[in-house]
Short mmCIF file of C-alpha atoms and ligand atoms in Angstrom, two decimals:
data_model
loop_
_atom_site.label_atom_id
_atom_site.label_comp_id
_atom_site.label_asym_id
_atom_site.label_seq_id
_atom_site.Cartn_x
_atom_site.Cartn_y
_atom_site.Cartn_z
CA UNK J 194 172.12 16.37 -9.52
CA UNK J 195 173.66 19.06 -7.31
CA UNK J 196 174.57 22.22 -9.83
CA UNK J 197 176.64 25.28 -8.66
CA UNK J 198 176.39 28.58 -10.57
CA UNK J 199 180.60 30.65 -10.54
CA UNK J 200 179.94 34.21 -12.35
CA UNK J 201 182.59 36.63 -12.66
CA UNK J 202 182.38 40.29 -11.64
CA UNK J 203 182.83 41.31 -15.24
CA UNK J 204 180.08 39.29 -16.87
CA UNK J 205 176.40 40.80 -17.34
CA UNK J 206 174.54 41.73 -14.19
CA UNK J 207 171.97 39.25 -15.18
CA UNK J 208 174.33 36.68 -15.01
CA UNK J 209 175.71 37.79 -11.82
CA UNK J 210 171.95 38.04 -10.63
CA UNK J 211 171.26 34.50 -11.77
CA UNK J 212 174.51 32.76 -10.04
CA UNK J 213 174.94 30.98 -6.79
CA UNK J 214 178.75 32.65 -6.27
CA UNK J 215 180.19 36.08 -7.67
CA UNK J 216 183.58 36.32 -7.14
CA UNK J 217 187.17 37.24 -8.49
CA UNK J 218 189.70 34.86 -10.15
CA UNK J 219 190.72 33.28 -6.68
CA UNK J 220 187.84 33.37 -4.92
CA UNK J 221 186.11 31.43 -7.74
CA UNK J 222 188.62 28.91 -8.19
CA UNK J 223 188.21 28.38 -4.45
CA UNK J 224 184.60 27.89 -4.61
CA UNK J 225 185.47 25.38 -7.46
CA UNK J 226 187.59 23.33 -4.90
CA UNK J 227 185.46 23.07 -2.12
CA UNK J 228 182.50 23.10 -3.74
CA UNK J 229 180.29 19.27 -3.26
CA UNK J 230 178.11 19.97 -6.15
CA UNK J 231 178.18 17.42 -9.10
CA UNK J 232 178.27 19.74 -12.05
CA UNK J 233 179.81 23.08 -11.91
CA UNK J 234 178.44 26.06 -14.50
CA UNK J 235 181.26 28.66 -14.92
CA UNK J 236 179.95 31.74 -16.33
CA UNK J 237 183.56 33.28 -16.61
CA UNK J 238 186.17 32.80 -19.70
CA UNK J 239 187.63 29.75 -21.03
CA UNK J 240 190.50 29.35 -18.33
CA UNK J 241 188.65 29.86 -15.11
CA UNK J 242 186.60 26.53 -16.48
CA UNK J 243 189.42 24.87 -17.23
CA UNK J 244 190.83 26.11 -14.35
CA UNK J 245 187.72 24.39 -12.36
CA UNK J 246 188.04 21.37 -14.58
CA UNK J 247 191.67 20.78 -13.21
CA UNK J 248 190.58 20.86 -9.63
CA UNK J 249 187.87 18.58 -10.16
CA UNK J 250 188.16 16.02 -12.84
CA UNK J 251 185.43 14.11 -11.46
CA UNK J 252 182.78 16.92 -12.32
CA UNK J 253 181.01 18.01 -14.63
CA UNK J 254 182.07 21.54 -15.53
CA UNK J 255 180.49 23.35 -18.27
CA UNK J 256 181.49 27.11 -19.85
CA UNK J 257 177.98 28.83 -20.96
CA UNK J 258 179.85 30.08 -23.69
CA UNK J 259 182.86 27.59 -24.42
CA UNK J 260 184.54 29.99 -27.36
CA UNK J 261 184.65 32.82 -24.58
CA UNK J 262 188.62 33.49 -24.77
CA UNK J 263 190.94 36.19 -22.71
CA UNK J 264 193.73 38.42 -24.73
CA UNK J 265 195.89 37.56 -21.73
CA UNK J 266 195.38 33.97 -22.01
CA UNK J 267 195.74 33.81 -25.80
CA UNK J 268 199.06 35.71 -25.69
CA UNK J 269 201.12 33.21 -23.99
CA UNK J 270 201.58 29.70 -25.84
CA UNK J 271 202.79 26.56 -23.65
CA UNK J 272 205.41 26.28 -26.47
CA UNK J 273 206.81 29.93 -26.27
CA UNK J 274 207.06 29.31 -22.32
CA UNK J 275 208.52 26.37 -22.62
CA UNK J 276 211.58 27.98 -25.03
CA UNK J 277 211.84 30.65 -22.46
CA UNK J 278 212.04 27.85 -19.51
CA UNK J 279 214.50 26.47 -21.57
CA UNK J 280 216.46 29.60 -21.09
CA UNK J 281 216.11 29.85 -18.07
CA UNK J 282 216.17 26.21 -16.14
CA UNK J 283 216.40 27.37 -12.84
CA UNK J 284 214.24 30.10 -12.93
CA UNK J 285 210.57 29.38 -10.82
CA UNK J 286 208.02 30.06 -13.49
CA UNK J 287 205.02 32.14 -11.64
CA UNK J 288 201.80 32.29 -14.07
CA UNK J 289 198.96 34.71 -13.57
CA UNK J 290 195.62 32.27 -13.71
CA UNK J 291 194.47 34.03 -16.96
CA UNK J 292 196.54 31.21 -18.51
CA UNK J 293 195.86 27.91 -20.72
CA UNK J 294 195.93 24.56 -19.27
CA UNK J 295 199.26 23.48 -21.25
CA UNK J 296 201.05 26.74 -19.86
CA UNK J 297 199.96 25.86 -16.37
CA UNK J 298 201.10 22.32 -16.99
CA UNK J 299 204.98 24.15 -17.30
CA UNK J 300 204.11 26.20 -14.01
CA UNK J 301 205.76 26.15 -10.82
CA UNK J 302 202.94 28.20 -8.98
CA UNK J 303 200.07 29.84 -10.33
CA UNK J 304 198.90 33.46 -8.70
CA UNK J 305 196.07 35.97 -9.13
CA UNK J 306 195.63 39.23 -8.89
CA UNK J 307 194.48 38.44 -5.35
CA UNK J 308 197.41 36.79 -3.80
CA UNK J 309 200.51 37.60 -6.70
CA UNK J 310 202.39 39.81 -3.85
CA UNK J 311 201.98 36.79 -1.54
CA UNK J 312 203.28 34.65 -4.31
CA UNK J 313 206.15 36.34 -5.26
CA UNK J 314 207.43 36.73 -1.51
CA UNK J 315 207.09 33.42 -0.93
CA UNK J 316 209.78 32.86 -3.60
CA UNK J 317 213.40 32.89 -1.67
CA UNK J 318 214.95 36.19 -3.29
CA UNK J 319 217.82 34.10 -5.08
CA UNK J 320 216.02 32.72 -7.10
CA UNK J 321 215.54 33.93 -10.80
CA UNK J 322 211.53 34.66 -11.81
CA UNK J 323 209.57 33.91 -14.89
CA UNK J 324 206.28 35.49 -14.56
CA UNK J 325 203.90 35.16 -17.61
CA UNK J 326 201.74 36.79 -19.11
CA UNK J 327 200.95 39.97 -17.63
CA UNK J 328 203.49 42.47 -17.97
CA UNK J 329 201.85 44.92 -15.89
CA UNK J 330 201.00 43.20 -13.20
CA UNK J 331 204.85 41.95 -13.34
CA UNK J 332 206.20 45.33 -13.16
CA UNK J 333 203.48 46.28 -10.46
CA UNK J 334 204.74 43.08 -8.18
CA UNK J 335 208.80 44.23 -9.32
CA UNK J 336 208.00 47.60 -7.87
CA UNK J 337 205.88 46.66 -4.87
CA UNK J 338 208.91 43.83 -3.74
CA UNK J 339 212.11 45.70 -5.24
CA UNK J 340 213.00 42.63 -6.67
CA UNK J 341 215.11 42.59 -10.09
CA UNK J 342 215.16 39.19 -11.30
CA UNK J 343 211.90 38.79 -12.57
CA UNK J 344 211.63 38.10 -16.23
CA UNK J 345 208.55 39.41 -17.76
CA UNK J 346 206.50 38.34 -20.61
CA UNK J 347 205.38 40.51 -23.33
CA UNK J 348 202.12 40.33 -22.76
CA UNK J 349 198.46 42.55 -21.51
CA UNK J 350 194.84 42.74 -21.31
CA UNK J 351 193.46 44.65 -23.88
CA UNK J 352 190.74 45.92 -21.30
CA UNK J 353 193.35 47.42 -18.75
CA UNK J 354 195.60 48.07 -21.40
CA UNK J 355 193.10 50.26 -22.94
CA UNK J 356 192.69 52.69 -20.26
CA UNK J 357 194.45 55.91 -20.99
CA UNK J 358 196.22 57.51 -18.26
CA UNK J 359 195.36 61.15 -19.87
CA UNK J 360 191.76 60.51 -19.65
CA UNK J 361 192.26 59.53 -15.90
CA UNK J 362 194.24 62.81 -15.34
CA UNK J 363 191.23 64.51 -16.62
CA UNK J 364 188.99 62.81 -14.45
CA UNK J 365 190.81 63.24 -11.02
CA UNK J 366 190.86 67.04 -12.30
CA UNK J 367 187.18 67.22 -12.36
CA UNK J 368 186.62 65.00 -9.00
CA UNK J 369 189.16 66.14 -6.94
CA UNK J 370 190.06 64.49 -3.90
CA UNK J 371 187.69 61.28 -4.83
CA UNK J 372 189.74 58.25 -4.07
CA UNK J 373 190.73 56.25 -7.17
CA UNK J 374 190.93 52.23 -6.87
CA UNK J 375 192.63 50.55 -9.82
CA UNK J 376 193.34 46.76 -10.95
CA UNK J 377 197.10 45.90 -11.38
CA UNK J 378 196.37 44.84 -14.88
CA UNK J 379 196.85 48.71 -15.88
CA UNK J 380 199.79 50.01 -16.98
CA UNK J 381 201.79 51.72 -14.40
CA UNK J 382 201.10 55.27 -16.10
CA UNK J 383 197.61 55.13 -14.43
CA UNK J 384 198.55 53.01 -11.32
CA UNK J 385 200.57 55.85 -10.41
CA UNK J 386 197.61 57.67 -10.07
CA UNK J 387 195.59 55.38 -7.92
CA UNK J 388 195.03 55.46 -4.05
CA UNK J 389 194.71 51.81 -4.07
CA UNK J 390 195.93 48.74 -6.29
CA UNK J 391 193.87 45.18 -6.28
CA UNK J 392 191.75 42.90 -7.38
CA UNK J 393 188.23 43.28 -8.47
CA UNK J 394 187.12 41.51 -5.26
CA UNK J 395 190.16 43.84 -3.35
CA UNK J 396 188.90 46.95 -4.71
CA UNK J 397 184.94 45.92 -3.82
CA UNK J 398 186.38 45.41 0.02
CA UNK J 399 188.28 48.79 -0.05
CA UNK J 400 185.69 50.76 -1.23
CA UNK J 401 183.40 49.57 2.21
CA UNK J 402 186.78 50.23 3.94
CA UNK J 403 186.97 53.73 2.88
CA UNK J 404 183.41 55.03 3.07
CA UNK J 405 183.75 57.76 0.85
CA UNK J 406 180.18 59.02 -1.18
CA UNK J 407 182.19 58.94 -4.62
CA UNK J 408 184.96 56.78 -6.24
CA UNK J 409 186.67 56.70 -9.88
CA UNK J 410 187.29 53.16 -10.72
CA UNK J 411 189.92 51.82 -13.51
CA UNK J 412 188.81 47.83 -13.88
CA UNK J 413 186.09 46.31 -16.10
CA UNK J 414 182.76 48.32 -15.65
CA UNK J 415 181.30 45.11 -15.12
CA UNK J 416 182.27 45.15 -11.35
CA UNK J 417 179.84 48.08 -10.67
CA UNK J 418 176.90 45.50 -10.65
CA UNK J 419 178.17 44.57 -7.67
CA UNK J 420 179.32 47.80 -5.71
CA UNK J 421 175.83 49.51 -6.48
CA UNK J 422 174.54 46.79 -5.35
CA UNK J 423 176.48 46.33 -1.91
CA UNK J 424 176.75 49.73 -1.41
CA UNK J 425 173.37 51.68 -2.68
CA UNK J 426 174.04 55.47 -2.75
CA UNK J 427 177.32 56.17 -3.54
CA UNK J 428 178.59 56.89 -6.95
CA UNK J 429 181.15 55.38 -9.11
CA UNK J 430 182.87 57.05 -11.98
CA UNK J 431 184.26 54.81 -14.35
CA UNK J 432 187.28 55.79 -17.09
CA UNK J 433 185.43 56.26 -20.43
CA UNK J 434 186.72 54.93 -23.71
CA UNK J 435 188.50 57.20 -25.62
CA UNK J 436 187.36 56.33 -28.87
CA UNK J 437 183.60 57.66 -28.92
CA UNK J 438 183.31 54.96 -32.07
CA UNK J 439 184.22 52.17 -30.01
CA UNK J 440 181.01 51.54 -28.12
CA UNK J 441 182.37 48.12 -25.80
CA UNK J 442 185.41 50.19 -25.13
CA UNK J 443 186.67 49.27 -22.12
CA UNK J 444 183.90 46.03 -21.43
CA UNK J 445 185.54 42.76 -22.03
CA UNK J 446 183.88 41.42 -24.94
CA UNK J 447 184.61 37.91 -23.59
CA UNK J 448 182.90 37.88 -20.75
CA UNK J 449 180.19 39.93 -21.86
CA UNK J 450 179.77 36.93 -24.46
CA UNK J 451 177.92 34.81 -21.71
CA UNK J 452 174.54 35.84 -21.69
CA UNK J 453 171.47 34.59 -19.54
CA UNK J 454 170.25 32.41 -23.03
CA UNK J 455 173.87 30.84 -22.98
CA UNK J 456 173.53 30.47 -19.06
CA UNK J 457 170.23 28.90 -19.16
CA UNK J 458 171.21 26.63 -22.23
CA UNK J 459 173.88 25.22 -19.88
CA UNK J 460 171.71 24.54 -16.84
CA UNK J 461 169.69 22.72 -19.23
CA UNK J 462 172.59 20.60 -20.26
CA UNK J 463 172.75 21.61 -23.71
CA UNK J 464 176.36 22.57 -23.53
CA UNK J 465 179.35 20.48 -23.89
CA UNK J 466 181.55 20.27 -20.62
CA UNK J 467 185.24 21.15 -20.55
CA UNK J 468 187.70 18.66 -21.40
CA UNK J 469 191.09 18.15 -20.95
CA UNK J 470 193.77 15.56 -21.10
CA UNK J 471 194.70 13.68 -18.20
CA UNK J 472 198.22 14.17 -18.75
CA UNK J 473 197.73 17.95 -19.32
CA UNK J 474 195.47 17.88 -16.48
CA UNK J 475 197.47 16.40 -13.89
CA UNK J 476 200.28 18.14 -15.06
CA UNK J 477 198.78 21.26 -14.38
CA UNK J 478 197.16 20.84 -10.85
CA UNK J 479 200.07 21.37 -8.50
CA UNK J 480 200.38 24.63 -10.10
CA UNK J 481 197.08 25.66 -9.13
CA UNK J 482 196.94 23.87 -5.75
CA UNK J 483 200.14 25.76 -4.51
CA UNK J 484 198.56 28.75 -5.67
CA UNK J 485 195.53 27.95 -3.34
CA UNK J 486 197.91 27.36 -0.08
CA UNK J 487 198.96 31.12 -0.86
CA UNK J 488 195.28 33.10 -0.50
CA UNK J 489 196.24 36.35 0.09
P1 13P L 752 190.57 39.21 -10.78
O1 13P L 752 189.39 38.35 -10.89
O2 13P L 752 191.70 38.51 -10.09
O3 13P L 752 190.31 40.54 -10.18
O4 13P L 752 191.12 39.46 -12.27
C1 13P L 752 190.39 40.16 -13.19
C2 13P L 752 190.41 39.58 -14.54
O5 13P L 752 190.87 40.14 -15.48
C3 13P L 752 189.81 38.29 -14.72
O6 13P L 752 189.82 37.99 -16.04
FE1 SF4 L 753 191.07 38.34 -20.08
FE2 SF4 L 753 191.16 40.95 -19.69
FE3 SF4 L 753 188.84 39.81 -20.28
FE4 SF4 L 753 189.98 39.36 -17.87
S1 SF4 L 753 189.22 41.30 -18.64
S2 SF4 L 753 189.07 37.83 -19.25
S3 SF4 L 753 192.16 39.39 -18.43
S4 SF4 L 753 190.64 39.89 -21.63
#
């Protein structure tokens, strides 16, 4: 039996050392579409399996760790959504991917980090938005399209919500002129401060597109595995916690909850696979495939 190996950039570097594909949200879920293997292992958080469980519901897909959740995800409930649809019937409901099945299942189109600008201009400009759950990425994509009617959810990351924009003051100060590449799930108080806004796999290309020797990076320190890796020499400063007590500050505890044991568990088919019900399922795909006709 065929098995591919999906690893996020924010999970361990072991387990990005020991996978077939490293990518971000979209590229992943890609490589989850295409892919012809027979059993998919998705070191990543509990909605980029599911996520590859509603592309291919003919597959095996198994989570290393299955209780691996995502503040994001967790924050938005299908049943809140579907009170605030309710509200608003004609609005087109836009969903990050960091989402549960049953939310997806009320979405119109899905987006990531990756390709949310594409999917918001592909939206004719009449037409009311709901776009769930990240509320800084929301008002990132209402300031990069001028667009007003875009409701908001309430909701955040705790990892790029955590990030203090003081802290990155201080660090420009000490690194001046070092170019400063930031993920949109920040608040805008330290995306103001950044040369560049994208995804983890957008700010791994920029950083070979630039060719600087240093770089102060505001994302998950897990994507450093892979840009000391792809780019040996040059240095990376990452914004510190700012609670010295809080020793995962800034790591996602989620994804640093698959480790190699958990990885290797799963190749050995000790792990349950992801399930979901059909109606759920099916419900949920066309929000996900038009997100895929949208890429960046
Ligand atoms: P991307 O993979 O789109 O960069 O998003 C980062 C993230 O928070 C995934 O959980
Ligand atoms: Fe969720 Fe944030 Fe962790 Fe990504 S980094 S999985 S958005 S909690």
């Amino acid at each position: 039996m065929k098995k591919l190996i999906l690893a996020h950039y924010y999970t361990l570097p072991e387990v990005q050392a020991a996978a077939d594909i490293v990518g971000d949200s979209l590229a992943l879920s890609i490589a989850a579409a295409e892919t012809d293997a027979d059993e998919i292992i998705f070191a990543g958080v509990r909605f980029m399996g599911e996520t590859a469980k509603i592309l291919c519901p003919g597959k095996r897909v198994v989570l290393p760790d299955p209780e691996a959740g995502c503040s994001l995800a967790d924050g938005c409930r299908a049943d809140d959504l579907a009170a605030l649809k309710a509200a608003h019937p004609d609005a087109v409901v836009v969903s990050y991917v960091n989402t549960s099945a049953e939310v997806k299942a009320l979405t119109d189109i899905c987006c990531t980090s990756s390709n949310a600008l594409a999917v918001i201009r592909s939206i004719p400009s009449d037409r009311e938005i709901i776009f769930a759950p990240d509320r800084n990425l929301g008002a990132w994509l209402k300031a990069q399209t001028g667009r007003e009617n875009m409701i908001l959810w309430d909701g955040a990351c705790h990892v790029h919500q955590g990030f203090d924009p003081a802290v990155l003051t201080e660090l420009r100060a000490a690194h001046p002129g070092v170019p400063v590449l930031a993920h949109p799930e920040c608040p805008a108080a330290l995306l103001e401060q950044a040369d560049y806004v994208g995804s983890t796999a957008g700010i791994i290309e920029r950083v070979g597109a630039i060719g600087a020797d240093e770089y102060i990076i505001v994302t998950e320190p897990g994507i450093l595995y892979e840009l000391e890796s792809r780019y040996p020499g040059r240095k990376f400063h990452t914004v510190p916690g700012v609670d010295p007590d809080r020793r995962r500050c800034n790591e996602c505890e989620y994804m640093k909850q698959i480790t190699i044991e958990k990885l290797q568990a799963a190749l050995d088919g000790q792990t349950p696979e992801v399930t979901l019900a059909e109606n759920i399922r099916s419900a949920a795909e066309k929000s996900i495939r038009n997100m895929l006709t949208l890429r960046s």
